[in-house]
Structure formats: C-alpha cells, structure tokens
mmCIF file with all atom_site columns, C-alpha atoms in Angstrom:
data_model
loop_
_atom_site.group_PDB
_atom_site.id
_atom_site.type_symbol
_atom_site.label_atom_id
_atom_site.label_alt_id
_atom_site.label_comp_id
_atom_site.label_asym_id
_atom_site.label_entity_id
_atom_site.label_seq_id
_atom_site.pdbx_PDB_ins_code
_atom_site.Cartn_x
_atom_site.Cartn_y
_atom_site.Cartn_z
_atom_site.occupancy
_atom_site.B_iso_or_equiv
_atom_site.pdbx_formal_charge
_atom_site.auth_seq_id
_atom_site.auth_comp_id
_atom_site.auth_asym_id
_atom_site.auth_atom_id
_atom_site.pdbx_PDB_model_num
ATOM 1   C CA . GLN A 1 1   ? 11.382 -21.026 115.737 1.00 0.00 ? 1   GLN A CA 1
ATOM 2   C CA . VAL A 1 2   ? 14.071 -19.828 113.342 1.00 0.00 ? 2   VAL A CA 1
ATOM 3   C CA . LYS A 1 3   ? 15.233 -22.320 110.725 1.00 0.00 ? 3   LYS A CA 1
ATOM 4   C CA . PHE A 1 4   ? 18.516 -22.511 108.847 1.00 0.00 ? 4   PHE A CA 1
ATOM 5   C CA . VAL A 1 5   ? 19.726 -23.457 105.381 1.00 0.00 ? 5   VAL A CA 1
ATOM 6   C CA . GLU A 1 6   ? 23.480 -24.057 105.430 1.00 0.00 ? 6   GLU A CA 1
ATOM 7   C CA . SER A 1 7   ? 25.909 -24.560 102.556 1.00 0.00 ? 7   SER A CA 1
ATOM 8   C CA . GLY A 1 8   ? 29.620 -24.706 101.941 1.00 0.00 ? 8   GLY A CA 1
ATOM 9   C CA . GLY A 1 9   ? 32.383 -26.583 103.697 1.00 0.00 ? 9   GLY A CA 1
ATOM 10  C CA . GLY A 1 10  ? 33.968 -29.717 102.251 1.00 0.00 ? 10  GLY A CA 1
ATOM 11  C CA . SER A 1 11  ? 37.538 -30.969 102.064 1.00 0.00 ? 11  SER A CA 1
ATOM 12  C CA . VAL A 1 12  ? 40.709 -28.924 101.748 1.00 0.00 ? 12  VAL A CA 1
ATOM 13  C CA . GLN A 1 13  ? 44.421 -29.317 102.311 1.00 0.00 ? 13  GLN A CA 1
ATOM 14  C CA . PRO A 1 14  ? 46.144 -27.632 105.254 1.00 0.00 ? 14  PRO A CA 1
ATOM 15  C CA . ARG A 1 15  ? 46.553 -23.857 104.809 1.00 0.00 ? 15  ARG A CA 1
ATOM 16  C CA . GLY A 1 16  ? 43.598 -23.824 102.427 1.00 0.00 ? 16  GLY A CA 1
ATOM 17  C CA . SER A 1 17  ? 40.374 -21.834 102.714 1.00 0.00 ? 17  SER A CA 1
ATOM 18  C CA . LEU A 1 18  ? 36.677 -22.642 102.873 1.00 0.00 ? 18  LEU A CA 1
ATOM 19  C CA . ARG A 1 19  ? 33.463 -20.675 103.302 1.00 0.00 ? 19  ARG A CA 1
ATOM 20  C CA . LEU A 1 20  ? 30.300 -21.598 105.162 1.00 0.00 ? 20  LEU A CA 1
ATOM 21  C CA . SER A 1 21  ? 27.005 -19.867 104.468 1.00 0.00 ? 21  SER A CA 1
ATOM 22  C CA . CYS A 1 22  ? 23.730 -19.859 106.381 1.00 0.00 ? 22  CYS A CA 1
ATOM 23  C CA . THR A 1 23  ? 20.364 -18.334 105.470 1.00 0.00 ? 23  THR A CA 1
ATOM 24  C CA . THR A 1 24  ? 17.709 -18.004 108.137 1.00 0.00 ? 24  THR A CA 1
ATOM 25  C CA . SER A 1 25  ? 13.958 -18.337 107.691 1.00 0.00 ? 25  SER A CA 1
ATOM 26  C CA . GLU A 1 26  ? 13.311 -14.974 109.352 1.00 0.00 ? 26  GLU A CA 1
ATOM 27  C CA . THR A 1 27  ? 15.130 -11.820 110.257 1.00 0.00 ? 27  THR A CA 1
ATOM 28  C CA . THR A 1 28  ? 17.370 -12.283 113.257 1.00 0.00 ? 28  THR A CA 1
ATOM 29  C CA . TYR A 1 29  ? 17.965 -8.601  113.941 1.00 0.00 ? 29  TYR A CA 1
ATOM 30  C CA . GLY A 1 30  ? 16.740 -7.691  117.395 1.00 0.00 ? 30  GLY A CA 1
ATOM 31  C CA . LYS A 1 31  ? 15.864 -11.313 118.165 1.00 0.00 ? 31  LYS A CA 1
ATOM 32  C CA . TYR A 1 32  ? 18.983 -13.449 118.027 1.00 0.00 ? 32  TYR A CA 1
ATOM 33  C CA . THR A 1 33  ? 22.709 -13.177 118.355 1.00 0.00 ? 33  THR A CA 1
ATOM 34  C CA . MET A 1 34  ? 24.206 -15.332 115.630 1.00 0.00 ? 34  MET A CA 1
ATOM 35  C CA . GLY A 1 35  ? 27.211 -17.568 115.398 1.00 0.00 ? 35  GLY A CA 1
ATOM 36  C CA . TRP A 1 36  ? 28.842 -20.836 114.468 1.00 0.00 ? 36  TRP A CA 1
ATOM 37  C CA . PHE A 1 37  ? 29.919 -23.700 116.660 1.00 0.00 ? 37  PHE A CA 1
ATOM 38  C CA . ARG A 1 38  ? 31.725 -26.884 115.720 1.00 0.00 ? 38  ARG A CA 1
ATOM 39  C CA . GLU A 1 39  ? 31.484 -30.401 117.001 1.00 0.00 ? 39  GLU A CA 1
ATOM 40  C CA . VAL A 1 40  ? 33.943 -33.260 116.907 1.00 0.00 ? 40  VAL A CA 1
ATOM 41  C CA . PRO A 1 41  ? 32.723 -36.717 117.946 1.00 0.00 ? 41  PRO A CA 1
ATOM 42  C CA . ARG A 1 42  ? 33.866 -37.601 121.465 1.00 0.00 ? 42  ARG A CA 1
ATOM 43  C CA . LYS A 1 43  ? 35.380 -34.120 121.881 1.00 0.00 ? 43  LYS A CA 1
ATOM 44  C CA . GLY A 1 44  ? 32.251 -32.041 122.288 1.00 0.00 ? 44  GLY A CA 1
ATOM 45  C CA . ARG A 1 45  ? 31.209 -28.639 120.999 1.00 0.00 ? 45  ARG A CA 1
ATOM 46  C CA . GLU A 1 46  ? 33.137 -25.389 120.736 1.00 0.00 ? 46  GLU A CA 1
ATOM 47  C CA . GLY A 1 47  ? 31.782 -21.944 120.008 1.00 0.00 ? 47  GLY A CA 1
ATOM 48  C CA . VAL A 1 48  ? 33.819 -20.723 117.039 1.00 0.00 ? 48  VAL A CA 1
ATOM 49  C CA . ALA A 1 49  ? 32.528 -17.241 116.210 1.00 0.00 ? 49  ALA A CA 1
ATOM 50  C CA . ALA A 1 50  ? 29.683 -14.939 117.196 1.00 0.00 ? 50  ALA A CA 1
ATOM 51  C CA . ILE A 1 51  ? 28.342 -11.624 115.895 1.00 0.00 ? 51  ILE A CA 1
ATOM 52  C CA . ASP A 1 52  ? 25.818 -9.315  117.536 1.00 0.00 ? 52  ASP A CA 1
ATOM 53  C CA . ASP A 1 53  ? 23.410 -6.701  116.170 1.00 0.00 ? 53  ASP A CA 1
ATOM 54  C CA . ASP A 1 54  ? 26.006 -3.950  116.620 1.00 0.00 ? 54  ASP A CA 1
ATOM 55  C CA . GLY A 1 55  ? 28.385 -5.859  114.359 1.00 0.00 ? 55  GLY A CA 1
ATOM 56  C CA . ASN A 1 56  ? 30.754 -6.775  117.173 1.00 0.00 ? 56  ASN A CA 1
ATOM 57  C CA . THR A 1 57  ? 32.428 -10.138 116.789 1.00 0.00 ? 57  THR A CA 1
ATOM 58  C CA . ALA A 1 58  ? 33.998 -12.707 119.080 1.00 0.00 ? 58  ALA A CA 1
ATOM 59  C CA . TYR A 1 59  ? 36.140 -15.706 118.216 1.00 0.00 ? 59  TYR A CA 1
ATOM 60  C CA . ALA A 1 60  ? 37.528 -18.759 119.921 1.00 0.00 ? 60  ALA A CA 1
ATOM 61  C CA . ASP A 1 61  ? 41.238 -18.345 120.602 1.00 0.00 ? 61  ASP A CA 1
ATOM 62  C CA . SER A 1 62  ? 41.937 -21.317 118.340 1.00 0.00 ? 62  SER A CA 1
ATOM 63  C CA . VAL A 1 63  ? 40.595 -19.497 115.246 1.00 0.00 ? 63  VAL A CA 1
ATOM 64  C CA . LYS A 1 64  ? 41.441 -15.838 115.901 1.00 0.00 ? 64  LYS A CA 1
ATOM 65  C CA . GLY A 1 65  ? 43.146 -14.227 112.942 1.00 0.00 ? 65  GLY A CA 1
ATOM 66  C CA . ARG A 1 66  ? 42.102 -17.065 110.609 1.00 0.00 ? 66  ARG A CA 1
ATOM 67  C CA . PHE A 1 67  ? 38.296 -17.052 110.641 1.00 0.00 ? 67  PHE A CA 1
ATOM 68  C CA . ALA A 1 68  ? 35.895 -14.182 109.967 1.00 0.00 ? 68  ALA A CA 1
ATOM 69  C CA . ILE A 1 69  ? 32.154 -14.041 110.625 1.00 0.00 ? 69  ILE A CA 1
ATOM 70  C CA . VAL A 1 70  ? 29.962 -11.745 108.561 1.00 0.00 ? 70  VAL A CA 1
ATOM 71  C CA . LYS A 1 71  ? 26.228 -11.082 108.812 1.00 0.00 ? 71  LYS A CA 1
ATOM 72  C CA . ASP A 1 72  ? 23.889 -9.521  106.244 1.00 0.00 ? 72  ASP A CA 1
ATOM 73  C CA . ASN A 1 73  ? 20.691 -8.368  107.929 1.00 0.00 ? 73  ASN A CA 1
ATOM 74  C CA . VAL A 1 74  ? 18.987 -7.590  104.623 1.00 0.00 ? 74  VAL A CA 1
ATOM 75  C CA . GLU A 1 75  ? 19.541 -11.014 103.097 1.00 0.00 ? 75  GLU A CA 1
ATOM 76  C CA . ASN A 1 76  ? 19.290 -12.846 106.462 1.00 0.00 ? 76  ASN A CA 1
ATOM 77  C CA . THR A 1 77  ? 22.595 -14.578 105.788 1.00 0.00 ? 77  THR A CA 1
ATOM 78  C CA . LEU A 1 78  ? 25.552 -15.460 107.942 1.00 0.00 ? 78  LEU A CA 1
ATOM 79  C CA . LEU A 1 79  ? 28.974 -16.340 106.562 1.00 0.00 ? 79  LEU A CA 1
ATOM 80  C CA . LEU A 1 80  ? 32.048 -17.917 108.083 1.00 0.00 ? 80  LEU A CA 1
ATOM 81  C CA . GLU A 1 81  ? 35.230 -17.364 106.102 1.00 0.00 ? 81  GLU A CA 1
ATOM 82  C CA . MET A 1 82  ? 37.890 -19.876 107.152 1.00 0.00 ? 82  MET A CA 1
ATOM 83  C CA . ASN A 1 83  ? 41.517 -19.329 106.125 1.00 0.00 ? 83  ASN A CA 1
ATOM 84  C CA . ASP A 1 84  ? 44.819 -21.051 106.892 1.00 0.00 ? 84  ASP A CA 1
ATOM 85  C CA . LEU A 1 85  ? 42.886 -24.165 107.869 1.00 0.00 ? 85  LEU A CA 1
ATOM 86  C CA . LYS A 1 86  ? 44.541 -26.784 110.030 1.00 0.00 ? 86  LYS A CA 1
ATOM 87  C CA . PRO A 1 87  ? 43.738 -30.477 110.503 1.00 0.00 ? 87  PRO A CA 1
ATOM 88  C CA . GLU A 1 88  ? 42.429 -29.681 113.987 1.00 0.00 ? 88  GLU A CA 1
ATOM 89  C CA . ASP A 1 89  ? 39.738 -27.496 112.388 1.00 0.00 ? 89  ASP A CA 1
ATOM 90  C CA . SER A 1 90  ? 38.110 -30.628 110.962 1.00 0.00 ? 90  SER A CA 1
ATOM 91  C CA . ALA A 1 91  ? 34.611 -30.872 112.443 1.00 0.00 ? 91  ALA A CA 1
ATOM 92  C CA . GLY A 1 92  ? 30.909 -30.488 111.815 1.00 0.00 ? 92  GLY A CA 1
ATOM 93  C CA . TYR A 1 93  ? 30.096 -26.764 111.737 1.00 0.00 ? 93  TYR A CA 1
ATOM 94  C CA . TYR A 1 94  ? 26.664 -25.487 112.743 1.00 0.00 ? 94  TYR A CA 1
ATOM 95  C CA . CYS A 1 95  ? 24.978 -22.141 112.177 1.00 0.00 ? 95  CYS A CA 1
ATOM 96  C CA . THR A 1 96  ? 23.241 -21.117 115.373 1.00 0.00 ? 96  THR A CA 1
ATOM 97  C CA . ALA A 1 97  ? 21.093 -18.437 116.985 1.00 0.00 ? 97  ALA A CA 1
ATOM 98  C CA . VAL A 1 98  ? 20.779 -17.612 120.675 1.00 0.00 ? 98  VAL A CA 1
ATOM 99  C CA . GLN A 1 99  ? 18.232 -15.289 122.241 1.00 0.00 ? 99  GLN A CA 1
ATOM 100 C CA . ALA A 1 100 ? 19.506 -11.717 122.071 1.00 0.00 ? 100 ALA A CA 1
ATOM 101 C CA . ARG A 1 101 ? 17.600 -10.731 125.218 1.00 0.00 ? 101 ARG A CA 1
ATOM 102 C CA . THR A 1 102 ? 19.827 -13.158 127.166 1.00 0.00 ? 102 THR A CA 1
ATOM 103 C CA . TRP A 1 103 ? 23.061 -13.044 125.139 1.00 0.00 ? 103 TRP A CA 1
ATOM 104 C CA . ARG A 1 104 ? 23.089 -9.618  123.536 1.00 0.00 ? 104 ARG A CA 1
ATOM 105 C CA . THR A 1 105 ? 26.819 -9.219  122.950 1.00 0.00 ? 105 THR A CA 1
ATOM 106 C CA . ALA A 1 106 ? 29.018 -11.422 120.794 1.00 0.00 ? 106 ALA A CA 1
ATOM 107 C CA . SER A 1 107 ? 31.544 -11.980 123.582 1.00 0.00 ? 107 SER A CA 1
ATOM 108 C CA . HIS A 1 108 ? 28.801 -13.139 125.947 1.00 0.00 ? 108 HIS A CA 1
ATOM 109 C CA . ALA A 1 109 ? 27.104 -15.306 123.320 1.00 0.00 ? 109 ALA A CA 1
ATOM 110 C CA . LEU A 1 110 ? 30.259 -17.168 122.275 1.00 0.00 ? 110 LEU A CA 1
ATOM 111 C CA . GLY A 1 111 ? 30.188 -19.377 125.351 1.00 0.00 ? 111 GLY A CA 1
ATOM 112 C CA . ALA A 1 112 ? 26.509 -20.208 124.810 1.00 0.00 ? 112 ALA A CA 1
ATOM 113 C CA . LEU A 1 113 ? 26.886 -21.454 121.251 1.00 0.00 ? 113 LEU A CA 1
ATOM 114 C CA . GLY A 1 114 ? 26.099 -25.147 120.936 1.00 0.00 ? 114 GLY A CA 1
ATOM 115 C CA . ARG A 1 115 ? 24.589 -25.228 124.422 1.00 0.00 ? 115 ARG A CA 1
ATOM 116 C CA . PHE A 1 116 ? 21.509 -23.043 124.018 1.00 0.00 ? 116 PHE A CA 1
ATOM 117 C CA . GLY A 1 117 ? 19.335 -21.689 121.206 1.00 0.00 ? 117 GLY A CA 1
ATOM 118 C CA . TYR A 1 118 ? 18.686 -23.138 117.793 1.00 0.00 ? 118 TYR A CA 1
ATOM 119 C CA . TRP A 1 119 ? 20.922 -24.531 115.061 1.00 0.00 ? 119 TRP A CA 1
ATOM 120 C CA . GLY A 1 120 ? 20.910 -26.096 111.625 1.00 0.00 ? 120 GLY A CA 1
ATOM 121 C CA . GLY A 1 121 ? 21.887 -29.547 110.404 1.00 0.00 ? 121 GLY A CA 1
ATOM 122 C CA . GLY A 1 122 ? 25.576 -28.687 110.076 1.00 0.00 ? 122 GLY A CA 1
ATOM 123 C CA . ARG A 1 123 ? 28.222 -28.851 107.366 1.00 0.00 ? 123 ARG A CA 1
ATOM 124 C CA . LYS A 1 124 ? 31.286 -31.051 107.426 1.00 0.00 ? 124 LYS A CA 1
ATOM 125 C CA . VAL A 1 125 ? 34.757 -29.556 107.129 1.00 0.00 ? 125 VAL A CA 1
ATOM 126 C CA . THR A 1 126 ? 37.729 -31.856 106.580 1.00 0.00 ? 126 THR A CA 1
ATOM 127 C CA . VAL A 1 127 ? 41.308 -30.559 106.530 1.00 0.00 ? 127 VAL A CA 1
ATOM 128 C CA . SER A 1 128 ? 43.759 -33.203 105.447 1.00 0.00 ? 128 SER A CA 1
ATOM 129 C CA . SER A 1 129 ? 46.780 -33.642 103.230 1.00 0.00 ? 129 SER A CA 1
#
C-alpha cells in the first residue's frame, strides 16, 4: 500500500498563495492516478485536482485557473500550487492515489478522489483576513 509524506499549507490572507507537497513511498507511475482532495467538516469531500501518467490534468470548477497540480515521476512527488486563495478554499487537503487500472485518466479520477484509493494524513489550509 502506497504511503504519503505531505508538507506545506498553513494560513494566508485572501488572494495569497500556498503550496502543498507530497512524496510517496513508491513510484506511482503505471499504478496510480494521483490527486488532491479537500475536506471541510460537515461539508464533505471534494476532488480538487488530478493528474494522470500522460500528464493530463483535471480540476474542480471551483479552483480552475487558480490551482495547478504537478507530478515528478523521478522524485515521486506531487505538488499543488494554490494561487488567489479565497476563504472558501479553507479545508484539510489530502494527497491521494487511486488505482490507474480503474481510473486511468485525470478527468475520470477526479470524481473518485476522497471516495476510493489511499491518502495521507492531510494538511490544513486556512484563508482568512
């Protein structure tokens, strides 16, 4: 089972930027489609961004144009660059992996994030003035 070491996040004012980083215990290429989901207590989970082995990406409508997901297959790392942050982006963010044989494309995997697969312990992001 793949394991995750996450870092980054924290507190920022509206319109600020933050970065989340995730390193996996094994290579994910050919095995998992990677992504991030976020969770807000009493509001549930939302797939935020996904990236597949072809480098294709998919984003939730709420973050399009503001967030960017990047994967490094050599270093086994996954990044989430978050710009122009809004208070409604405040949440726990989780690095996650879903089986590539079931969810091979980023667009297909986005809806599975937070519902299936594996994820790390999460990082808190707070956007407040």
